Coordinates of C-alpha atoms in Angstrom, one line a residue:
X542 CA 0.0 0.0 0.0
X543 CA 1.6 3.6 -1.0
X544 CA 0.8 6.8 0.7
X545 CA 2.7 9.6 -0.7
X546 CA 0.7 12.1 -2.4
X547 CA 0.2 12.2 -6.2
X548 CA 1.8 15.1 -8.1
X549 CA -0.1 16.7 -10.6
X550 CA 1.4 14.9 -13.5
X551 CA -0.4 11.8 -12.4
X552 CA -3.5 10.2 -13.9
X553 CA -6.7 11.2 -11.3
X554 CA -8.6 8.7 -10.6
X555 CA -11.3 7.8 -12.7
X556 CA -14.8 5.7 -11.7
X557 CA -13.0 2.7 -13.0
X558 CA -10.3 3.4 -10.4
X559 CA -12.7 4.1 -7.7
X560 CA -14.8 0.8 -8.3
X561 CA -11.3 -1.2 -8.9
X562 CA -12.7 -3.2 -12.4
X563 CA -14.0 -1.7 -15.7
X564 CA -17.9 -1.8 -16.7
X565 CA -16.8 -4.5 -19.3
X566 CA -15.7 -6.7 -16.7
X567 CA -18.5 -7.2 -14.3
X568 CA -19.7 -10.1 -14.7
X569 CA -23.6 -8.5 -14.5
X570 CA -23.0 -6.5 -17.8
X571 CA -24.0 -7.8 -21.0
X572 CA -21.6 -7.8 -23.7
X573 CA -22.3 -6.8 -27.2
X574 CA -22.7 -9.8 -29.2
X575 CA -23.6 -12.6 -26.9
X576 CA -26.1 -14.5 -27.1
X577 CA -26.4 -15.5 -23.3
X578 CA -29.4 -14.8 -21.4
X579 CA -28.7 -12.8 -18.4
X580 CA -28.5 -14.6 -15.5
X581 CA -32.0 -15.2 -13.6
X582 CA -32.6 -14.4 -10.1
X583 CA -32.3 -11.2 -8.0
X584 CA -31.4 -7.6 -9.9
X585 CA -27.4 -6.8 -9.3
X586 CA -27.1 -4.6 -6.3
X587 CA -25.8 -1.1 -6.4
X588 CA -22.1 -1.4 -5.8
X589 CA -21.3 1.6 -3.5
X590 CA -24.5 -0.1 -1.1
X591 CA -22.2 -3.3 -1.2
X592 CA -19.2 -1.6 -0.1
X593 CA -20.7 0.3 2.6
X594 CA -22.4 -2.9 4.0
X595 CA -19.2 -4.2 4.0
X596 CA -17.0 -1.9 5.3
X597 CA -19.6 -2.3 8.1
X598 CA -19.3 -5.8 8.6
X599 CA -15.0 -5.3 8.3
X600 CA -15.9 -2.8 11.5
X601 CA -17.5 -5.5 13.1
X602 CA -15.2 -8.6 12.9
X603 CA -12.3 -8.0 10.5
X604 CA -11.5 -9.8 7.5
X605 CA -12.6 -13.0 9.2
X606 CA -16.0 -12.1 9.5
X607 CA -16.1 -10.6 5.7
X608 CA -18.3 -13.6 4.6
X609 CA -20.6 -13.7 1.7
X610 CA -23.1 -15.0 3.4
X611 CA -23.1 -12.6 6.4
X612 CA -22.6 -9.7 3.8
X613 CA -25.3 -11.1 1.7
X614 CA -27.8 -11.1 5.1
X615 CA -27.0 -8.2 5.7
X616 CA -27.7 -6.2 2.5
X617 CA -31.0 -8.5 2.3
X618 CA -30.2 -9.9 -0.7
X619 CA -28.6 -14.1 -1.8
X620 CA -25.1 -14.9 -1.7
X621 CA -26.1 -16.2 -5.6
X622 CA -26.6 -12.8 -6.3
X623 CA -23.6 -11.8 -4.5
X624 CA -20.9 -14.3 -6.3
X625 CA -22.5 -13.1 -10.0
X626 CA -21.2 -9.6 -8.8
X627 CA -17.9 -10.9 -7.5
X628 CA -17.0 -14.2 -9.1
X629 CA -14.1 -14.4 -7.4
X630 CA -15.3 -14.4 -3.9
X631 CA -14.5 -12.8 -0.6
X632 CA -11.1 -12.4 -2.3
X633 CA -12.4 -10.4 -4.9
X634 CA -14.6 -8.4 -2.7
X635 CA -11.5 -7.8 -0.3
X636 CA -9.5 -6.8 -2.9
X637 CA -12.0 -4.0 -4.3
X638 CA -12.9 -3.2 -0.7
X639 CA -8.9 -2.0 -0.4
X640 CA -9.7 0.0 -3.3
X641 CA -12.2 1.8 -1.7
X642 CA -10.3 2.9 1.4
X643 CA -7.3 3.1 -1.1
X644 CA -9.7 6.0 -3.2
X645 CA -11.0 7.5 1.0
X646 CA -7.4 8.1 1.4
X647 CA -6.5 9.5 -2.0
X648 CA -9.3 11.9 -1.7
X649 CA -8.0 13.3 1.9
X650 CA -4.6 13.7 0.9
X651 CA -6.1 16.4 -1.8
X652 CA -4.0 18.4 -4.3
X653 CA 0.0 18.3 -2.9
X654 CA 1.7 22.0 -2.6
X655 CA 4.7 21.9 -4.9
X656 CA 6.2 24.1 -2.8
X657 CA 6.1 22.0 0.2
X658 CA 9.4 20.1 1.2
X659 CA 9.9 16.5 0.3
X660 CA 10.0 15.4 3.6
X661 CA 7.0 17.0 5.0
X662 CA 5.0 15.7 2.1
X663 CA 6.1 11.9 3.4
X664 CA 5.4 12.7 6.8
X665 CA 2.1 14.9 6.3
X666 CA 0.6 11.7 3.9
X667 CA 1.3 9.1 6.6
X668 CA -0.7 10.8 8.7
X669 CA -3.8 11.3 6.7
X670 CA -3.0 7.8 5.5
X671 CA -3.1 6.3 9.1
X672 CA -6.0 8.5 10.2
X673 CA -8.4 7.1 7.5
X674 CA -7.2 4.1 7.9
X675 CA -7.7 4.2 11.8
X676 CA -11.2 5.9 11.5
X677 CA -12.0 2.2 9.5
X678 CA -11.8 0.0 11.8
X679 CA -9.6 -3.4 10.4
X680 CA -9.5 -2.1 7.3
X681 CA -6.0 -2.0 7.6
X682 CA -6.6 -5.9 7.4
X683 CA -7.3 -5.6 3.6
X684 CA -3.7 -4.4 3.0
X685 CA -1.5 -6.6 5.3
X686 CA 0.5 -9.2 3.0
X687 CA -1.0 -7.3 0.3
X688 CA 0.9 -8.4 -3.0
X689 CA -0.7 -7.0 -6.0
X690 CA -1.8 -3.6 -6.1
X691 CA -5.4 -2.2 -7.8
X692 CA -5.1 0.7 -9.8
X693 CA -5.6 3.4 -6.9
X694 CA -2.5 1.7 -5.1
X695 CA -0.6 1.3 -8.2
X696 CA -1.1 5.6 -8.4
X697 CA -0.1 5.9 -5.1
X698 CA 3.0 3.3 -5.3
X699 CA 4.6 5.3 -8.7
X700 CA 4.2 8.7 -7.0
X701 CA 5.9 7.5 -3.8
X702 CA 9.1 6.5 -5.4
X703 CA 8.8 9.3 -8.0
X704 CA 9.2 11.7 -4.7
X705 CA 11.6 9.5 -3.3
X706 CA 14.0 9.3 -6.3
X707 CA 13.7 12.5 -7.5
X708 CA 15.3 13.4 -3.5
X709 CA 17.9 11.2 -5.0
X710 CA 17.7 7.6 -3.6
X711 CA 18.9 5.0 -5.3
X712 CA 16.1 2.3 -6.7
X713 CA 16.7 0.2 -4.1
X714 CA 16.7 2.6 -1.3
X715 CA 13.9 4.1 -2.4
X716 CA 12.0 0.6 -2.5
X717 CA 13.0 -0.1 0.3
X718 CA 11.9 3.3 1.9
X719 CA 8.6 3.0 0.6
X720 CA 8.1 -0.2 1.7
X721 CA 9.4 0.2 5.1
X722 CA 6.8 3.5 5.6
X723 CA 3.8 1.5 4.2
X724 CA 4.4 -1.3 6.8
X725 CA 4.7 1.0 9.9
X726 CA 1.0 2.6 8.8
X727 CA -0.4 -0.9 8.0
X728 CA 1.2 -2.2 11.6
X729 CA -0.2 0.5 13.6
X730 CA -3.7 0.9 11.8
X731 CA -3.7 -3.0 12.7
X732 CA -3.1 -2.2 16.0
X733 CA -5.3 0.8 16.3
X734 CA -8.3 -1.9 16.0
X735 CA -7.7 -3.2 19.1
X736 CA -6.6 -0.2 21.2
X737 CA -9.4 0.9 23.8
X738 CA -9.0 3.4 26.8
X739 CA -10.0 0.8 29.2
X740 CA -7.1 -1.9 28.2
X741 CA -4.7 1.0 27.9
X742 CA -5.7 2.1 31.6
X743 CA -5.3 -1.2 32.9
X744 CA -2.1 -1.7 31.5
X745 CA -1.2 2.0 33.2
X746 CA -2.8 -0.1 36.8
X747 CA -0.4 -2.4 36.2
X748 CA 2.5 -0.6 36.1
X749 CA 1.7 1.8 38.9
X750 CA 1.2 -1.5 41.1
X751 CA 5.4 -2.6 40.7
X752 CA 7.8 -2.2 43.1
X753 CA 9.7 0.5 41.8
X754 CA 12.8 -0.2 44.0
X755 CA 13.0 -3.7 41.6
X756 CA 11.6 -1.8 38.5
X757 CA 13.1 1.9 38.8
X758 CA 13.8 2.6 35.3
X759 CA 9.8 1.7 34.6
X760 CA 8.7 3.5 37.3
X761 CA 10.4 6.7 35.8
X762 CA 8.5 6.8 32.4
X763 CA 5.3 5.3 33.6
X764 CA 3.8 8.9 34.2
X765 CA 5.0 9.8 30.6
X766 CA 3.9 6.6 28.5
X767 CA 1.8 7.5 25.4
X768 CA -1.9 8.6 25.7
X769 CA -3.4 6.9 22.5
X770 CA -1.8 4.6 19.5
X771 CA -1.6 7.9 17.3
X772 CA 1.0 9.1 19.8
X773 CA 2.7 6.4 19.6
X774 CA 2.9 6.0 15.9
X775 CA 3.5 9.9 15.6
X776 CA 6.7 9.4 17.7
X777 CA 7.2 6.4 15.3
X778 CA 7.0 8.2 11.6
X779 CA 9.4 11.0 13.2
X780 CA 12.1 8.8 14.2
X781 CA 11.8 7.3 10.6
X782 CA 11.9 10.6 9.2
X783 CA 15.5 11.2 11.0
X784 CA 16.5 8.3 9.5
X785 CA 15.3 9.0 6.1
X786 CA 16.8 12.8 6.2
X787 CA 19.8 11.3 6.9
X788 CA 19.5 8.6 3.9
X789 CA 18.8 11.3 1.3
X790 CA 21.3 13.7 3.0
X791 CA 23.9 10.9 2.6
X792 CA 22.9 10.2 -1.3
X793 CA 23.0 13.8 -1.9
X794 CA 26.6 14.3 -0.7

């Protein structure tokens, strides 16, 4: 998954982008010159009503309790009428999904500043990219192991390295950059699904409850542990960003 904001140069996306196939390939459109019948049963259901239904049910139970038959129950409808819309499944409907949150994230990053320095683009993008990611609960799920990108991703991935090589990387650093970003937002946004005041403050219980003669170097920074997750991953992307300074620094000398 790539965060880093598009320049200007780059293709916007388009409806195909957004819904992550072409009209010509869903499976419920006829194509000119065949002679099948269309298939019988329920009318296809309106695709942005699927998504939404399902980014609901993702809310609810992660990726494990994306089924077609829960999804199906849920939107009132059959899972027949479901798996003519998405042949391929819950993987096809997971993959699609990710474009969705892929296009939510595009959308809040908006038009970059060309003006703006490299390294507050990188750093600005992970934010908004964790934060829409965070405010969908497990949809971070949809991108962990991810292999192939959609088309929104495949947007996002050429205009991260664009920025990143054009600072002066080499290929591989720049990969390698990239890829090292994208899993710190996927890895926290996982984590962010699971983080709730009450198990923070219970964890803060514990701590205040050791001896701090045996435990004095915990006792010290127990008062000044993160708040929240975003806190945490804040601190997280800066360090990185020291890091990467210095690797582009380095290149450039």
């Amino acid at each position: 998954m790539r965060w880093f904001r598009c320049s200007t140069h780059s293709a916007p996306p388009t409806a195909t982008h957004l819904q992550g196939r072409s009209r010509a390939d869903d499976p419920t459109t006829p194509r000119s010159g065949s002679s099948r019948s269309p298939a019988r049963g329920r009318p296809p259901l309106p695709p942005e009503e699927i998504f939404a239904e399902a980014l609901a049910l993702l809310a609810e139970g992660g990726v494990d309790g994306l089924g077609m038959r829960a999804l199906a129950r849920r939107l009132g409808s059959s899972t027949s009428t479901l798996y003519r819309q998405f042949p391929g499944g819950k993987d096809e409907l997971c993959d699609r999904l990710a474009e969705q949150v892929m296009a939510r994230i595009v959308t809040a990053l908006g038009t970059p500043d060309d003006a703006a320095e490299w390294s507050a683009v990188v750093e600005q993008s992970a934010v908004v990219a964790f934060d829409v990611l965070r405010g969908l609960p497990h949809s971070a799920e949809l991108f962990a192991g991810q292999v192939e990108f959609g088309p929104m991703g495949l947007v996002r991935y050429e205009a991260s390295l664009s920025l990143l090589l054009a600072c002066g990387l080499s290929p591989t650093a720049a990969a390698a950059a990239d890829h090292a970003l994208a899993r710190l937002i996927v890895g926290y946004a996982l984590q962010s699904a699971r983080d709730e005041a009450p198990g923070r403050e219970s964890v803060a219980a514990y701590y205040r409850r050791l001896d701090p003669t045996r435990f004095p170097s915990v006792a010290s920074v127990r008062a000044a542990l993160p708040e929240d997750l975003r806190a945490e991953f804040v601190f997280a992307l800066q360090t990185f960003m020291v890091g990467l300074r210095q690797l582009v620094a380095d290149a450039r000398a």
